Tab-separated table of C-alpha atoms and ligand atoms in Angstrom:
chain	number	residue	atom	x	y	z
A	1	UNK	CA	15.793	31.338	15.716
A	2	UNK	CA	18.095	29.110	13.687
A	3	UNK	CA	17.051	25.474	13.279
A	4	UNK	CA	19.952	24.115	15.350
A	5	UNK	CA	18.835	26.007	18.479
A	6	UNK	CA	15.272	24.687	18.331
A	7	UNK	CA	16.115	20.995	18.624
A	8	UNK	CA	18.080	18.626	20.874
A	9	UNK	CA	17.914	15.464	18.748
A	10	UNK	CA	19.063	15.436	15.112
A	11	UNK	CA	18.265	12.461	12.880
A	12	UNK	CA	20.335	12.505	9.711
A	13	UNK	CA	19.848	10.574	6.535
A	14	UNK	CA	23.266	9.741	5.063
A	15	UNK	CA	23.284	9.467	1.250
A	16	UNK	CA	22.604	12.894	-0.219
A	17	UNK	CA	22.721	14.675	3.150
A	18	UNK	CA	26.102	13.899	4.720
A	19	UNK	CA	27.852	12.284	1.771
A	20	UNK	CA	27.519	11.106	-1.808
A	21	UNK	CA	29.764	8.165	-2.604
A	22	UNK	CA	33.022	8.730	-0.702
A	23	UNK	CA	32.745	12.530	-0.603
A	24	UNK	CA	31.296	14.578	2.238
A	25	UNK	CA	28.746	17.161	1.122
A	26	UNK	CA	29.458	20.888	1.578
A	27	UNK	CA	29.166	21.982	5.198
A	28	UNK	CA	28.440	18.470	6.503
A	29	UNK	CA	31.651	17.865	8.474
A	30	UNK	CA	31.719	21.321	10.102
A	31	UNK	CA	27.992	21.327	10.853
A	32	UNK	CA	28.096	17.942	12.597
A	33	UNK	CA	31.133	19.056	14.588
A	34	UNK	CA	29.300	22.170	15.705
A	35	UNK	CA	26.224	20.164	16.773
A	36	UNK	CA	28.520	17.894	18.821
A	37	UNK	CA	30.050	20.950	20.495
A	38	UNK	CA	26.551	22.149	21.319
A	39	UNK	CA	25.914	18.738	22.973
A	40	UNK	CA	23.133	17.762	20.603
A	41	UNK	CA	22.130	14.104	20.252
A	42	UNK	CA	22.873	12.811	16.748
A	43	UNK	CA	21.530	9.703	15.035
A	44	UNK	CA	22.195	8.421	11.537
A	45	UNK	CA	19.323	6.705	9.801
A	46	UNK	CA	19.916	5.085	6.413
A	47	UNK	CA	17.836	2.892	4.140
A	48	UNK	CA	20.995	1.467	2.582
A	49	UNK	CA	20.598	-2.327	3.025
A	50	UNK	CA	24.113	-3.052	1.771
A	51	UNK	CA	26.164	-1.836	4.733
A	52	UNK	CA	26.574	-2.894	8.326
A	53	UNK	CA	26.589	-0.324	11.094
A	54	UNK	CA	30.329	-0.876	11.542
A	55	UNK	CA	30.926	-0.025	7.887
A	56	UNK	CA	28.965	3.234	8.273
A	57	UNK	CA	30.951	4.227	11.355
A	58	UNK	CA	34.213	3.595	9.482
A	59	UNK	CA	32.977	5.550	6.465
A	60	UNK	CA	32.022	8.526	8.652
A	61	UNK	CA	35.357	8.440	10.507
A	62	UNK	CA	37.179	8.509	7.172
A	63	UNK	CA	35.321	11.706	6.295
A	64	UNK	CA	36.284	13.245	9.638
A	65	UNK	CA	32.866	12.792	11.262
A	66	UNK	CA	32.690	11.237	14.717
A	67	UNK	CA	30.084	8.524	15.202
A	68	UNK	CA	29.533	5.445	17.332
A	69	UNK	CA	27.726	2.224	16.456
A	70	UNK	CA	24.825	3.019	18.797
A	71	UNK	CA	24.118	6.156	16.821
A	72	UNK	CA	23.723	4.329	13.508
A	73	UNK	CA	20.470	2.734	12.345
A	74	UNK	CA	20.479	0.936	9.003
A	75	UNK	CA	17.633	-0.774	7.156
A	76	UNK	CA	19.674	-3.998	7.299
A	77	UNK	CA	20.106	-3.844	11.060
A	78	UNK	CA	16.410	-2.984	11.534
A	79	UNK	CA	15.454	-5.917	9.302
A	80	UNK	CA	17.508	-8.326	11.440
A	81	UNK	CA	15.916	-6.833	14.559
A	82	UNK	CA	12.443	-7.313	13.053
A	83	UNK	CA	13.120	-10.970	12.142
A	84	UNK	CA	14.207	-11.672	15.724
A	85	UNK	CA	11.149	-9.896	17.169
A	86	UNK	CA	8.901	-12.048	14.942
A	87	UNK	CA	10.589	-15.236	16.148
A	88	UNK	CA	11.841	-16.088	12.659
A	89	UNK	CA	14.666	-18.649	12.635
A	90	UNK	CA	15.229	-19.314	8.934
A	91	UNK	CA	15.254	-16.738	6.170
A	92	UNK	CA	16.047	-16.582	2.474
A	93	UNK	CA	17.906	-13.356	1.642
A	94	UNK	CA	18.125	-11.533	-1.673
A	95	UNK	CA	20.900	-9.129	-0.808
A	96	UNK	CA	24.620	-8.609	-0.488
A	97	UNK	CA	27.061	-10.171	1.977
A	98	UNK	CA	26.842	-7.323	4.491
A	99	UNK	CA	23.060	-7.690	4.772
A	100	UNK	CA	23.468	-11.447	5.100
A	101	UNK	CA	26.077	-11.044	7.834
A	102	UNK	CA	23.889	-8.533	9.729
A	103	UNK	CA	21.018	-11.041	9.700
A	104	UNK	CA	23.238	-14.015	10.523
A	105	UNK	CA	24.724	-12.116	13.493
A	106	UNK	CA	21.184	-11.832	14.868
A	107	UNK	CA	21.084	-15.645	15.061
A	108	UNK	CA	19.066	-16.391	11.950
A	109	UNK	CA	19.839	-19.292	9.602
A	110	UNK	CA	20.299	-18.237	6.016
A	111	UNK	CA	18.612	-20.949	4.027
A	112	UNK	CA	16.169	-21.461	1.242
A	113	UNK	CA	15.013	-24.744	2.722
A	114	UNK	CA	11.909	-24.207	4.877
A	115	UNK	CA	12.527	-20.467	5.043
A	116	UNK	CA	9.906	-18.719	7.177
A	117	UNK	CA	10.703	-15.353	5.654
A	118	UNK	CA	12.030	-13.889	2.431
A	119	UNK	CA	14.069	-10.719	2.869
A	120	UNK	CA	14.684	-8.394	-0.061
A	121	UNK	CA	17.748	-6.168	0.045
A	122	UNK	CA	19.994	-5.156	-2.812
A	123	UNK	CA	22.803	-6.767	-4.755
A	124	UNK	CA	23.871	-6.225	-8.332
A	125	UNK	CA	24.187	-9.972	-8.893
A	126	UNK	CA	20.567	-10.850	-8.098
A	127	UNK	CA	19.257	-13.072	-10.892
A	128	UNK	CA	15.913	-14.102	-12.328
A	129	UNK	CA	16.344	-17.442	-10.524
A	130	UNK	CA	16.749	-15.674	-7.164
A	131	UNK	CA	13.558	-13.675	-7.742
A	132	UNK	CA	11.762	-16.848	-8.805
A	133	UNK	CA	12.821	-18.686	-5.605
A	134	UNK	CA	11.651	-15.750	-3.485
A	135	UNK	CA	8.267	-15.736	-5.222
A	136	UNK	CA	7.837	-19.498	-4.713
A	137	UNK	CA	8.650	-19.246	-1.012
A	138	UNK	CA	6.203	-16.365	-0.510
A	139	UNK	CA	3.504	-18.233	-2.420
A	140	UNK	CA	4.107	-21.164	-0.045
A	141	UNK	CA	3.525	-18.929	2.994
A	142	UNK	CA	6.883	-17.335	3.874
A	143	UNK	CA	6.665	-13.738	5.197
A	144	UNK	CA	7.609	-11.135	2.616
A	145	UNK	CA	9.958	-8.543	4.100
A	146	UNK	CA	11.614	-5.638	2.292
A	147	UNK	CA	14.590	-3.791	3.785
A	148	UNK	CA	13.192	-0.687	2.099
A	149	UNK	CA	10.985	0.379	-0.790
A	150	UNK	CA	13.374	2.880	-2.411
A	151	UNK	CA	12.842	3.041	-6.145
A	152	UNK	CA	16.245	4.283	-7.331
A	153	UNK	CA	19.644	5.370	-6.087
A	154	UNK	CA	21.946	7.900	-7.735
A	155	UNK	CA	24.649	6.364	-9.934
A	156	UNK	CA	27.247	7.813	-12.295
A	157	UNK	CA	25.111	7.190	-15.391
A	158	UNK	CA	21.759	8.233	-13.869
A	159	UNK	CA	19.263	6.708	-11.416
A	160	UNK	CA	19.827	2.971	-10.883
A	161	UNK	CA	17.175	0.416	-9.775
A	162	UNK	CA	17.205	0.213	-5.969
A	163	UNK	CA	15.744	-2.315	-3.506
A	164	UNK	CA	12.177	-1.205	-4.298
A	165	UNK	CA	12.613	-2.225	-7.921
A	166	UNK	CA	13.525	-5.790	-6.876
A	167	UNK	CA	10.679	-5.737	-4.335
A	168	UNK	CA	8.296	-4.714	-7.136
A	169	UNK	CA	9.346	-7.710	-9.257
A	170	UNK	CA	8.732	-10.135	-6.372
A	171	UNK	CA	5.508	-8.412	-5.310
A	172	UNK	CA	4.059	-8.493	-8.813
A	173	UNK	CA	4.713	-12.200	-9.275
A	174	UNK	CA	3.829	-13.250	-5.712
A	175	UNK	CA	0.683	-11.047	-5.661
A	176	UNK	CA	1.436	-10.053	-2.076
A	177	UNK	CA	2.353	-6.811	-0.318
A	178	UNK	CA	5.674	-6.713	1.560
A	179	UNK	CA	6.315	-5.485	5.078
A	180	UNK	CA	8.674	-2.554	4.569
A	181	UNK	CA	11.232	-2.083	7.338
A	182	UNK	CA	13.231	1.039	6.398
A	183	UNK	CA	12.057	4.641	6.169
A	184	UNK	CA	9.249	5.782	5.980
A	185	UNK	CA	8.014	2.952	8.279
A	186	UNK	CA	7.205	4.323	11.720
A	187	UNK	CA	8.791	1.322	13.448
A	188	UNK	CA	12.371	2.321	12.518
A	189	UNK	CA	11.758	5.908	13.669
A	190	UNK	CA	10.279	4.610	16.926
A	191	UNK	CA	13.428	2.530	17.507
A	192	UNK	CA	15.645	5.565	16.960
A	193	UNK	CA	13.540	7.832	19.166
A	194	UNK	CA	12.979	5.234	21.925
A	195	UNK	CA	15.250	7.025	24.372
A	196	UNK	CA	14.002	10.560	23.659
A	197	UNK	CA	10.808	11.684	25.300
A	198	UNK	CA	10.139	15.134	23.905
A	199	UNK	CA	9.315	14.683	20.222
A	200	UNK	CA	9.036	18.432	19.758
A	201	UNK	CA	12.798	18.623	20.265
A	202	UNK	CA	13.530	16.053	17.522
A	203	UNK	CA	14.134	16.811	13.863
A	204	UNK	CA	14.700	14.607	10.784
A	205	UNK	CA	16.982	15.897	8.033
A	206	UNK	CA	16.839	14.059	4.711
A	207	UNK	CA	16.882	14.457	0.946
A	208	UNK	CA	14.083	12.062	-0.075
A	209	UNK	CA	10.493	13.247	0.388
A	210	UNK	CA	8.991	9.723	0.077
A	211	UNK	CA	11.108	8.222	2.855
A	212	UNK	CA	12.768	10.813	5.127
A	213	UNK	CA	9.975	13.382	5.065
A	214	UNK	CA	6.954	11.043	5.003
A	215	UNK	CA	8.506	9.079	7.896
A	216	UNK	CA	9.052	12.211	9.987
A	217	UNK	CA	5.543	13.506	9.312
A	218	UNK	CA	4.049	10.130	10.128
A	219	UNK	CA	5.762	9.915	13.503
A	220	UNK	CA	5.075	13.585	14.219
A	221	UNK	CA	8.532	15.181	14.282
A	222	UNK	CA	9.824	18.211	12.386
A	223	UNK	CA	11.088	17.454	8.878
A	224	UNK	CA	13.855	19.248	6.986
A	225	UNK	CA	14.455	18.524	3.298
A	226	UNK	CA	17.934	19.051	1.867
A	227	UNK	CA	17.345	20.071	-1.729
A	228	UNK	CA	18.476	22.454	-4.436
A	229	UNK	CA	14.840	23.038	-5.357
A	230	UNK	CA	11.778	23.763	-3.286
A	231	UNK	CA	10.231	20.427	-4.229
A	232	UNK	CA	6.677	20.842	-3.102
A	233	UNK	CA	3.674	18.631	-3.662
A	234	UNK	CA	0.388	20.389	-4.422
A	235	UNK	CA	-1.624	19.388	-1.338
A	236	UNK	CA	-0.729	21.260	1.848
A	237	UNK	CA	-1.086	18.135	4.007
A	238	UNK	CA	0.836	15.884	1.644
A	239	UNK	CA	3.193	13.999	3.966
A	240	UNK	CA	5.984	14.407	1.402
A	241	UNK	CA	6.087	18.156	2.042
A	242	UNK	CA	8.738	19.110	4.636
A	243	UNK	CA	8.458	21.803	7.290
A	244	UNK	CA	11.425	23.581	5.710
A	245	UNK	CA	13.821	23.186	2.752
A	246	UNK	CA	17.561	23.869	3.182
A	247	UNK	CA	20.350	23.872	0.582
A	248	UNK	CA	22.959	22.141	2.777
A	249	UNK	CA	23.707	21.517	6.453
A	250	UNK	CA	25.254	24.979	6.942
A	251	UNK	CA	21.694	26.314	6.755
A	252	UNK	CA	20.970	24.705	10.143
A	253	UNK	CA	22.898	27.619	11.640
A	254	UNK	CA	21.388	30.384	9.520
A	255	UNK	CA	19.361	32.845	11.596
A	256	UNK	CA	17.098	33.609	8.657
A	257	UNK	CA	15.990	29.992	8.183
A	258	UNK	CA	13.566	28.396	10.560
A	259	UNK	CA	11.190	25.474	10.330
A	260	UNK	CA	7.512	26.383	10.097
A	261	UNK	CA	6.253	23.360	12.011
A	262	UNK	CA	2.845	22.366	10.716
A	263	UNK	CA	0.280	20.539	12.785
A	264	UNK	CA	0.998	16.857	12.182
A	265	UNK	CA	-1.843	15.038	10.417
A	266	UNK	CA	-3.928	12.561	12.404
A	267	UNK	CA	-4.273	10.047	9.588
A	268	UNK	CA	-2.120	7.378	7.976
A	269	UNK	CA	-0.330	8.399	4.796
A	270	UNK	CA	-1.423	6.847	1.536
A	271	UNK	CA	-0.932	7.729	-2.093
A	272	UNK	CA	-4.013	5.722	-2.961
A	273	UNK	CA	-7.306	7.608	-3.218
A	274	UNK	CA	-10.334	5.475	-4.045
A	275	UNK	CA	-13.984	6.171	-4.841
A	276	UNK	CA	-16.394	4.783	-2.251
A	277	UNK	CA	-20.186	4.604	-2.062
A	278	UNK	CA	-22.675	4.341	0.803
A	279	UNK	CA	-26.458	3.958	0.736
A	280	UNK	CA	-28.967	5.040	3.368
A	281	UNK	CA	-32.298	3.243	3.308
A	282	UNK	CA	-34.921	4.797	5.581
A	283	UNK	CA	-38.193	2.961	6.295
A	284	UNK	CA	-41.330	4.768	7.453
A	285	UNK	CA	-39.230	7.872	8.200
A	286	UNK	CA	-38.071	6.428	11.537
A	287	UNK	CA	-35.882	3.379	10.951
A	288	UNK	CA	-32.694	2.838	9.013
A	289	UNK	CA	-31.147	-0.304	7.516
A	290	UNK	CA	-27.814	-1.302	9.070
A	291	UNK	CA	-25.569	-4.333	8.634
A	292	UNK	CA	-23.032	-5.867	10.982
A	293	UNK	CA	-19.907	-6.066	8.834
A	294	UNK	CA	-18.301	-9.502	8.634
A	295	UNK	CA	-14.774	-8.018	8.282
A	296	UNK	CA	-14.701	-6.023	11.536
A	297	UNK	CA	-17.898	-6.799	13.451
A	298	UNK	CA	-19.033	-3.165	13.404
A	299	UNK	CA	-22.491	-1.949	12.396
A	300	UNK	CA	-22.742	0.374	9.432
A	301	UNK	CA	-24.849	1.448	6.522
A	302	UNK	CA	-24.246	-0.590	3.348
A	303	UNK	CA	-21.100	0.673	1.617
A	304	UNK	CA	-18.313	-0.340	-0.699
A	305	UNK	CA	-16.169	0.945	-3.501
A	306	UNK	CA	-16.606	1.683	-7.159
A	307	UNK	CA	-15.420	-1.146	-9.407
A	308	UNK	CA	-13.830	-0.465	-12.807
A	309	UNK	CA	-16.468	0.209	-15.435
A	310	UNK	CA	-19.309	1.448	-13.239
A	311	UNK	CA	-20.816	4.748	-12.139
A	312	UNK	CA	-21.212	5.605	-8.442
A	313	UNK	CA	-24.946	4.990	-8.835
A	314	UNK	CA	-24.403	1.531	-10.314
A	315	UNK	CA	-21.865	0.821	-7.574
A	316	UNK	CA	-24.218	1.538	-4.652
A	317	UNK	CA	-27.075	-0.405	-6.263
A	318	UNK	CA	-24.746	-3.404	-6.718
A	319	UNK	CA	-23.256	-3.132	-3.215
A	320	UNK	CA	-26.674	-3.002	-1.535
A	321	UNK	CA	-27.907	-6.037	-3.460
A	322	UNK	CA	-24.715	-7.998	-2.633
A	323	UNK	CA	-24.760	-7.011	1.022
A	324	UNK	CA	-28.487	-7.174	1.836
A	325	UNK	CA	-30.403	-8.845	-1.013
A	326	UNK	CA	-32.480	-5.689	-1.608
A	327	UNK	CA	-32.884	-4.041	-5.004
A	328	UNK	CA	-32.876	-0.254	-4.731
A	329	UNK	CA	-32.996	2.901	-6.771
A	330	UNK	CA	-31.064	6.004	-5.826
A	331	UNK	CA	-33.422	8.776	-4.738
A	332	UNK	CA	-30.985	11.547	-3.822
A	333	UNK	CA	-27.451	12.409	-2.945
A	334	UNK	CA	-26.706	13.088	0.729
A	335	UNK	CA	-23.109	14.236	0.383
A	336	UNK	CA	-19.520	13.507	-0.587
A	337	UNK	CA	-17.205	12.680	2.307
A	338	UNK	CA	-13.464	12.962	1.866
A	339	UNK	CA	-11.846	14.178	5.119
A	340	UNK	CA	-8.707	11.982	5.329
A	341	UNK	CA	-8.907	11.976	9.156
A	342	UNK	CA	-12.050	9.873	9.025
A	343	UNK	CA	-11.907	8.473	5.491
A	344	UNK	CA	-8.494	6.759	5.581
A	345	UNK	CA	-8.604	3.042	6.314
A	346	UNK	CA	-5.886	0.530	7.109
A	347	UNK	CA	-6.554	-3.024	5.983
A	348	UNK	CA	-5.297	-6.022	7.976
A	349	UNK	CA	-2.644	-6.709	5.288
A	350	UNK	CA	-1.191	-3.230	5.757
A	351	UNK	CA	-2.660	-1.548	2.700
A	352	UNK	CA	-3.966	1.947	3.301
A	353	UNK	CA	-6.656	3.703	1.261
A	354	UNK	CA	-8.195	7.134	1.451
A	355	UNK	CA	-11.839	6.950	0.360
A	356	UNK	CA	-13.917	9.657	-1.248
A	357	UNK	CA	-17.331	8.338	-0.273
A	358	UNK	CA	-20.449	9.326	-2.206
A	359	UNK	CA	-23.410	8.878	0.109
A	360	UNK	CA	-26.907	8.387	-1.347
A	361	UNK	CA	-30.385	7.935	-0.026
A	362	UNK	CA	-31.943	4.882	-1.661
A	363	UNK	CA	-35.467	3.474	-1.947
A	364	UNK	CA	-36.253	-0.225	-2.017
A	365	UNK	CA	-37.925	-1.355	-5.258
A	366	UNK	CA	-37.531	-5.125	-5.020
A	367	UNK	CA	-35.525	-8.060	-3.740
A	368	UNK	CA	-35.788	-9.779	-0.367
A	369	UNK	CA	-33.976	-8.626	2.763
A	370	UNK	CA	-31.601	-11.400	3.816
A	371	UNK	CA	-30.744	-12.138	7.466
A	372	UNK	CA	-27.066	-12.377	6.634
A	373	UNK	CA	-24.749	-12.439	3.614
A	374	UNK	CA	-21.094	-13.103	2.932
A	375	UNK	CA	-20.334	-9.493	3.850
A	376	UNK	CA	-22.843	-9.065	6.693
A	377	UNK	CA	-23.232	-11.152	9.852
A	378	UNK	CA	-26.614	-9.561	10.537
A	379	UNK	CA	-28.839	-7.123	8.643
A	380	UNK	CA	-31.806	-5.265	10.121
A	381	UNK	CA	-33.609	-1.985	10.583
A	382	UNK	CA	-32.910	0.164	13.659
A	383	UNK	CA	-34.955	2.996	15.077
A	384	UNK	CA	-32.992	6.151	14.209
A	385	UNK	CA	-33.039	7.159	17.882
A	386	UNK	CA	-31.740	3.788	19.068
A	387	UNK	CA	-28.684	3.102	16.956
A	388	UNK	CA	-26.351	0.255	17.981
A	389	UNK	CA	-23.287	1.035	20.080
A	390	UNK	CA	-20.618	-0.352	17.758
A	391	UNK	CA	-21.248	1.814	14.738
A	392	UNK	CA	-18.588	2.746	12.160
A	393	UNK	CA	-17.230	6.187	13.157
A	394	UNK	CA	-18.429	8.279	10.208
A	395	UNK	CA	-21.880	6.704	9.839
A	396	UNK	CA	-23.802	8.691	12.501
A	397	UNK	CA	-22.758	11.870	10.691
A	398	UNK	CA	-23.997	10.527	7.354
A	399	UNK	CA	-27.306	9.534	8.949
A	400	UNK	CA	-27.659	12.964	10.568
A	401	UNK	CA	-27.035	14.638	7.235
A	402	UNK	CA	-29.629	12.409	5.559
A	403	UNK	CA	-32.243	13.138	8.227
A	404	UNK	CA	-31.492	16.847	8.282
A	405	UNK	CA	-31.982	17.046	4.511
A	406	UNK	CA	-35.312	15.368	4.875
A	407	UNK	CA	-36.398	17.942	7.442
A	408	UNK	CA	-35.175	20.785	5.296
A	409	UNK	CA	-37.146	19.417	2.385
A	410	UNK	CA	-40.173	19.152	4.649
A	411	UNK	CA	-39.785	22.766	5.903
A	412	UNK	CA	-39.450	24.047	2.365
B	501	MG	MG1	19.232	10.139	1.070
C-alpha cells in the first residue's frame, strides 16, 4: 500500500523537502493538498533558527500551501519554549532578529549582563567578539543552549557554515557540551506528537539523515528520506538509515513504494564508539571482587576505558589499581561485549557512548585492597551466589561467562 494510506500524521521537514529558497520542490504543493483532502494531520518541523512561525506560515501560503501557526514547529520557537520551561529569565543570544523576537515574546530578557543562558542560533553578522562573550558567560556558569547542531546549509556557492559551526566554535573554547534543542532531539518530536497517541500512524519526512531520520528513529516513528541517492550507512541499525527513500513527495502516493518499517532500536543513538575494559577477580573459586561505584551508587566489577597510548591489558591493570589498590595480572579473556542495547551509556552531562568492553579474568599479584577509593565508595568480595541487589545490568552476565569458562576448563 502507498505510504500516504499507512499514516494519519505527517511530519514534514521544510528546507529540501517542501521548498528550497523561495521555490517549492516538485510535487510538494499537490502532494500536501492531496493529504489535506484525505484529512491527514500535517506538521512542519524545521531546524531553521532564523524564522518565526508566522514567517513560515506566510512563506508556505505564498507557495500555495495551506498552513496554520499551530502546525509549525521551529527550532527558534522550541528554544524559547525550553528557556521558559527551565525558568530562565535572562539570556544572551547569538542569532538573528527573528530568533531574538521569538525568545523575547516568551518573556525573556535579552541581555549579556547576568545572563543565565547563552543561546546559539545563526546570523551572518556574528563576530569573534560575540563568540568570545558567549564563551565567557558559559565559563562563568550560564547554560549553553544550541537551537540546532546542523553543520551546513545549502547556498548558491556550495555548503555554508550553519548553526552547528558556530556552536562548535563556542563549544571548543568553552570546553562544554551544549543542550541541542532542534532535530534530532527527542524533546522537539515529543512536543509535535503530544496530541497524537498512535505512534505507528506517524511518519517523518526529511532530507537530512543526521537530524530528520535520527530523530524519527530515536522517538520510534517511521522515517522517510527525500533523496536523489539511496544514501545508506553501512550498519543496519544505524539511526541515520531511513525506513524508505523517496525521490520527491509525489512518491508518497506511489503504489509501488512502501516503507519497510524496521524494529526501532532500544538504545540511545551515538556516533561515539569507545573501547572499555572490565576485570573479574575470583578468590578461592567462590567469591568475586565488586566495588560500589561512586558515580552512580551501583555495584559492579572494576571497569573503565582504554586511555590513549595503552593496550586493553594495560588499561585493565591500571583501572583495577586505581579503583581497588590491587596489582593484578591478566590470566585470560572472558569475552568482548558490544551489544548497543546494554553497552550504550548516557552520562549526566548528556554525552552518550557505546562501549566495546573487553572482559578479562585477573589474578592478584600485589598491592593492598583498599576499603574505598575516589571511584569506589566500598570495595569487597561477595560470595558468587549472594551478589548484591544493585548490580550494573551487564555484570551478572559477565560473571556467569567467567564462571562457565572455569567449569568448562575443569571438565576438559
Ligand atoms: Mg531539510
